[in-house]
Amino acid sequence: MPICLRIAEIRHFIMRFCMNWAAIDFDWNHVRAFLATAEEGSLSAAARALRQTQPTLGRQVAALEAELGVSLFDRVGRRLSLTPAGADLLAQCRAMGEAAARISLTATGVSESIEGTIRITASELYAAEILPPLLASLRAAHPRIRLEIVASNDRADLRRREADIAIRNVAPSEPDLIARRLPDDEGGLFATPAYLAQLPALTRPADLAAATFLGFDDNAALIAELNAQGVPVDESNFSVATGTSHFTHWALMRAGLGIGVGPVSSGAVDQTLVRLFPEALQFVFPVWLVAAQELRTSARVRVVFDHLAEGLRTRRRGLQNPA
């Protein structure tokens, strides 16, 4: 049978499956395995995303191919690419995945039990240095809540349940999320005394024009902010880059490779670093607590959301008004 006819037949099958229960002869877990593999680009990446083993995921994809009677991927060495049939089915499977995510969100949203798993995502430094004491007090008050912390500088998709609650430094643009603006946080420039000793005398921010700065993947916004605050630097000053890792950025600062930017709360307790021009150079950034709006009525999500909001507010007040 020509592949175009076979695809049309499968499409027709999928469009009718809600009305013809006997026709559903494939496993949703196999569809999920195919969808994750197609979106992540490889079995290994999909296995990590789904927290399964690669062989298990490979068997699930193969089982779906057998159930549907089509080849979904072309396998060239370790690389996978979608076949025409796989590409045609991908949009339908994405719709199924989004529907499954909505079901999960709705089920979580109507739960009144103060127990179960809550997944929280935050940047590396927030997850490692700011969240732990807040989560310790949360666990003491609600020991039946199980916490999963995703320390990542990439933004999780809350609508697809990559996390339940996120701490972000940008306002959410998605209309179906709930968000609470928290007190702004503050960043500053830091370096080791040994590195600063290599520079000419620093009496004003403009004296940093010849300094080495530690950068990220994209330094445009940081350069613009430094320029606006009187530091005349350009891309040539950023001769050491750390990608998206804030931990690596901080470690390179501590090793004396140059000047970096980081939270004032972290720099205040790091005795190996000196903050540069604290009165003149201040970097204020917003803090948002975000969750999917379907979780508004979930008791356990509401408890964790409110606890984090109050804890982050209290922390900020303590930094502004130290004893």
mmCIF file of C-alpha atoms in Angstrom, residues 29-30 33 43 47 51-63:
data_model
loop_
_atom_site.group_PDB
_atom_site.id
_atom_site.type_symbol
_atom_site.label_atom_id
_atom_site.label_comp_id
_atom_site.label_asym_id
_atom_site.label_seq_id
_atom_site.Cartn_x
_atom_site.Cartn_y
_atom_site.Cartn_z
ATOM 1 C CA ASN A 29 2.620 4.837 27.273
ATOM 2 C CA HIS A 30 3.940 3.834 23.859
ATOM 3 C CA ALA A 33 7.563 7.269 24.450
ATOM 4 C CA LEU A 43 16.187 7.781 22.941
ATOM 5 C CA ALA A 47 14.701 8.378 28.648
ATOM 6 C CA ARG A 51 13.023 9.034 33.972
ATOM 7 C CA GLN A 52 13.142 5.627 32.342
ATOM 8 C CA THR A 53 15.916 3.465 30.954
ATOM 9 C CA GLN A 54 16.841 3.773 27.302
ATOM 10 C CA PRO A 55 16.141 0.088 26.512
ATOM 11 C CA THR A 56 12.666 0.370 28.048
ATOM 12 C CA LEU A 57 11.896 3.431 25.970
ATOM 13 C CA GLY A 58 13.217 1.763 22.831
ATOM 14 C CA ARG A 59 10.929 -1.221 23.399
ATOM 15 C CA GLN A 60 7.932 1.104 23.869
ATOM 16 C CA VAL A 61 8.617 2.923 20.598
ATOM 17 C CA ALA A 62 9.066 -0.404 18.798
ATOM 18 C CA ALA A 63 5.796 -1.643 20.320
#
